[in-house]
Amino acid sequence: MDKVKVGVAGYGTIGQRLADGVALQGDMELVGVADLAPTLSIRALKERGMPYDLYLVEGAERAQFDALDIPVAGSFDGLIGKVDIMLDSSPGGVGLKNKTLYEQKGVKAIFQGGEKNEVADVFFHGYANYEKGLGANYLKLTSCNTTGLIRTVDCLDRECGGLRKVAITIIRRVADPGDYHRGLTNALKIDKAPSHQAVDLMTIMPHVEATGILVHTPVTHGHIITVLASGKHKISKDMALEAFARQPRTRIVSIDEGFLGNASLFRYARDLGNPRGDMYEVALWSDSIVESGDDIMYAISIPQEAVTIPETMDGIRAAMRMQATREEGTQATNKYLGIGKWRK
């Protein structure tokens, strides 16, 4: 079988990681990435020896790239014509405009969480509804928080006899590392309830009632989510811990090991030598799992810059019918990304 040809639109925080993720997949080929300006990310790409071909979107000024000796392989339209599927990580709203180009070329596309759900045929998650994405032309990924949240909620739902409802609290980082547009602040900010993550979870898993509160915090390295889950039957701490331990993209950690919070996890990822300090797995504190009557409560950490990459690879597999089931699709993604190697 020929490798599936993939392009990436937008080489920012997510686009860089999407490109790296595709490049690691043994059954996919990264044709190139597209962007508008010679950003620091593009300059770093050039300094790394241009491992990926660069294409320019409409409105880009070629002279700016030439002045920096940044090689350009062609236009965005040319990239679209060479691929089977595009991964669109453009700024919110731009992906919807790009969809017209994809439709004209008969190319499939996967959009990231910043786009509205209406841009796609299927609101997608690799574990919760993989089969709904089979053969679809346009998929949209859940946000970083929703992606990690659904991994654990879906895990309990499948492994512990089903869930009735969940109540979540999200302690959300205010910006990605290096972003300045949010300003410098020393305050917490609360959003109106319910949070979109709870609404999105119900869109993916309509049989689970969800509600949630979101609080913005002046930090950059990751979110923390607490979840109170109500099962159809009582879920004990041991049942939950055993179930979570079987979820490939969930890493069990503890405070006693030194994982005191989001900064500990980011530092550990850097110490592991992970590129950019990324971690694909969500971390779940065993110390946080407590029984509350028949309910179970736990806390997870979301590495917002990298957590959606595995599910996007799953999306390619579903849309291109590379694997027919969630088990086969997610296992292939995990193998190529090296997810779960720490378990050995």
PDB file of N, CA and C in Angstrom, residues 12 27 29 59 65 91 95-96 113 116 128 141 159 164 174 177 202 214 216-217 220 233 261 273 294 324 331 341 344:
ATOM      1  N   GLY A  12       2.556  26.811  13.052  1.00  0.00           N
ATOM      2  CA  GLY A  12       2.689  27.457  14.352  1.00  0.00           C
ATOM      3  C   GLY A  12       2.840  26.427  15.458  1.00  0.00           C
ATOM      4  N   ASP A  27       3.621   4.850   7.693  1.00  0.00           N
ATOM      5  CA  ASP A  27       2.737   4.633   6.551  1.00  0.00           C
ATOM      6  C   ASP A  27       2.167   5.936   5.999  1.00  0.00           C
ATOM      7  N   GLU A  29       3.391  10.044   4.390  1.00  0.00           N
ATOM      8  CA  GLU A  29       4.459  10.899   3.855  1.00  0.00           C
ATOM      9  C   GLU A  29       4.068  12.357   4.028  1.00  0.00           C
ATOM     10  N   GLY A  59      -1.124  35.711  -0.213  1.00  0.00           N
ATOM     11  CA  GLY A  59      -0.831  36.890   0.587  1.00  0.00           C
ATOM     12  C   GLY A  59       0.584  36.924   1.120  1.00  0.00           C
ATOM     13  N   PHE A  65      10.991  35.871   2.242  1.00  0.00           N
ATOM     14  CA  PHE A  65      11.634  34.575   2.403  1.00  0.00           C
ATOM     15  C   PHE A  65      12.977  34.537   1.664  1.00  0.00           C
ATOM     16  N   PRO A  91      -4.949  29.837  11.766  1.00  0.00           N
ATOM     17  CA  PRO A  91      -5.687  30.575  12.796  1.00  0.00           C
ATOM     18  C   PRO A  91      -7.189  30.380  12.638  1.00  0.00           C
ATOM     19  N   GLY A  95      -9.283  28.290   8.437  1.00  0.00           N
ATOM     20  CA  GLY A  95      -9.516  26.936   7.969  1.00  0.00           C
ATOM     21  C   GLY A  95     -10.801  26.813   7.172  1.00  0.00           C
ATOM     22  N   LEU A  96     -11.840  27.522   7.602  1.00  0.00           N
ATOM     23  CA  LEU A  96     -13.112  27.495   6.882  1.00  0.00           C
ATOM     24  C   LEU A  96     -12.950  28.039   5.465  1.00  0.00           C
ATOM     25  N   GLY A 113      -9.068  22.387  16.776  1.00  0.00           N
ATOM     26  CA  GLY A 113     -10.141  22.821  17.660  1.00  0.00           C
ATOM     27  C   GLY A 113     -10.566  24.267  17.543  1.00  0.00           C
ATOM     28  N   LYS A 116     -14.977  26.251  14.009  1.00  0.00           N
ATOM     29  CA  LYS A 116     -16.312  25.875  14.459  1.00  0.00           C
ATOM     30  C   LYS A 116     -16.644  24.471  13.960  1.00  0.00           C
ATOM     31  N   ALA A 128     -13.090   7.767  21.250  1.00  0.00           N
ATOM     32  CA  ALA A 128     -14.530   7.789  21.536  1.00  0.00           C
ATOM     33  C   ALA A 128     -15.415   7.536  20.316  1.00  0.00           C
ATOM     34  N   LEU A 141     -11.053  18.143  14.985  1.00  0.00           N
ATOM     35  CA  LEU A 141     -10.557  17.631  16.257  1.00  0.00           C
ATOM     36  C   LEU A 141     -11.179  18.400  17.420  1.00  0.00           C
ATOM     37  N   GLU A 159     -14.658   0.778  30.486  1.00  0.00           N
ATOM     38  CA  GLU A 159     -14.050  -0.223  31.359  1.00  0.00           C
ATOM     39  C   GLU A 159     -14.780  -0.443  32.677  1.00  0.00           C
ATOM     40  N   ARG A 164     -22.960   7.854  33.663  1.00  0.00           N
ATOM     41  CA  ARG A 164     -24.196   8.612  33.493  1.00  0.00           C
ATOM     42  C   ARG A 164     -23.906  10.087  33.264  1.00  0.00           C
ATOM     43  N   VAL A 174      -3.362  30.427  30.461  1.00  0.00           N
ATOM     44  CA  VAL A 174      -3.906  31.585  29.769  1.00  0.00           C
ATOM     45  C   VAL A 174      -3.358  31.733  28.349  1.00  0.00           C
ATOM     46  N   PRO A 177       3.433  29.069  25.787  1.00  0.00           N
ATOM     47  CA  PRO A 177       4.739  29.679  26.050  1.00  0.00           C
ATOM     48  C   PRO A 177       5.180  30.551  24.873  1.00  0.00           C
ATOM     49  N   MET A 202     -20.283  16.105  25.316  1.00  0.00           N
ATOM     50  CA  MET A 202     -21.608  15.538  25.059  1.00  0.00           C
ATOM     51  C   MET A 202     -21.874  15.377  23.575  1.00  0.00           C
ATOM     52  N   LEU A 214     -14.793  26.675  33.950  1.00  0.00           N
ATOM     53  CA  LEU A 214     -13.435  26.916  33.483  1.00  0.00           C
ATOM     54  C   LEU A 214     -12.876  28.180  34.136  1.00  0.00           C
ATOM     55  N   HIS A 216      -9.392  30.624  34.011  1.00  0.00           N
ATOM     56  CA  HIS A 216      -8.130  30.973  33.350  1.00  0.00           C
ATOM     57  C   HIS A 216      -7.094  31.339  34.408  1.00  0.00           C
ATOM     58  N   THR A 217      -5.865  30.818  34.238  1.00  0.00           N
ATOM     59  CA  THR A 217      -4.800  31.102  35.191  1.00  0.00           C
ATOM     60  C   THR A 217      -3.582  31.672  34.473  1.00  0.00           C
ATOM     61  N   THR A 220       1.566  29.122  31.640  1.00  0.00           N
ATOM     62  CA  THR A 220       1.622  28.732  30.233  1.00  0.00           C
ATOM     63  C   THR A 220       1.794  27.239  29.996  1.00  0.00           C
ATOM     64  N   HIS A 233     -22.987   2.174  37.769  1.00  0.00           N
ATOM     65  CA  HIS A 233     -22.787   1.394  38.980  1.00  0.00           C
ATOM     66  C   HIS A 233     -21.628   2.038  39.738  1.00  0.00           C
ATOM     67  N   GLY A 261       2.954  19.123  40.031  1.00  0.00           N
ATOM     68  CA  GLY A 261       2.014  19.907  39.232  1.00  0.00           C
ATOM     69  C   GLY A 261       2.460  19.989  37.794  1.00  0.00           C
ATOM     70  N   GLY A 273      14.257  14.327  27.122  1.00  0.00           N
ATOM     71  CA  GLY A 273      14.775  14.660  25.799  1.00  0.00           C
ATOM     72  C   GLY A 273      13.702  14.773  24.750  1.00  0.00           C
ATOM     73  N   ASP A 294     -21.043   6.920  45.451  1.00  0.00           N
ATOM     74  CA  ASP A 294     -20.929   6.030  44.296  1.00  0.00           C
ATOM     75  C   ASP A 294     -20.130   6.663  43.163  1.00  0.00           C
ATOM     76  N   ALA A 324      -9.648  -0.001  10.068  1.00  0.00           N
ATOM     77  CA  ALA A 324     -11.116   0.004  10.109  1.00  0.00           C
ATOM     78  C   ALA A 324     -11.691   0.159  11.508  1.00  0.00           C
ATOM     79  N   GLN A 331      -3.733   2.003  17.847  1.00  0.00           N
ATOM     80  CA  GLN A 331      -2.512   1.229  18.093  1.00  0.00           C
ATOM     81  C   GLN A 331      -1.421   1.582  17.088  1.00  0.00           C
ATOM     82  N   LYS A 341       5.933   3.836  25.641  1.00  0.00           N
ATOM     83  CA  LYS A 341       7.246   3.199  25.799  1.00  0.00           C
ATOM     84  C   LYS A 341       7.755   3.262  27.232  1.00  0.00           C
ATOM     85  N   LYS A 344       7.470   0.111  29.646  1.00  0.00           N
ATOM     86  CA  LYS A 344       8.326  -1.069  29.566  1.00  0.00           C
ATOM     87  C   LYS A 344       9.371  -1.105  30.679  1.00  0.00           C
TER      88      LYS A 344
END
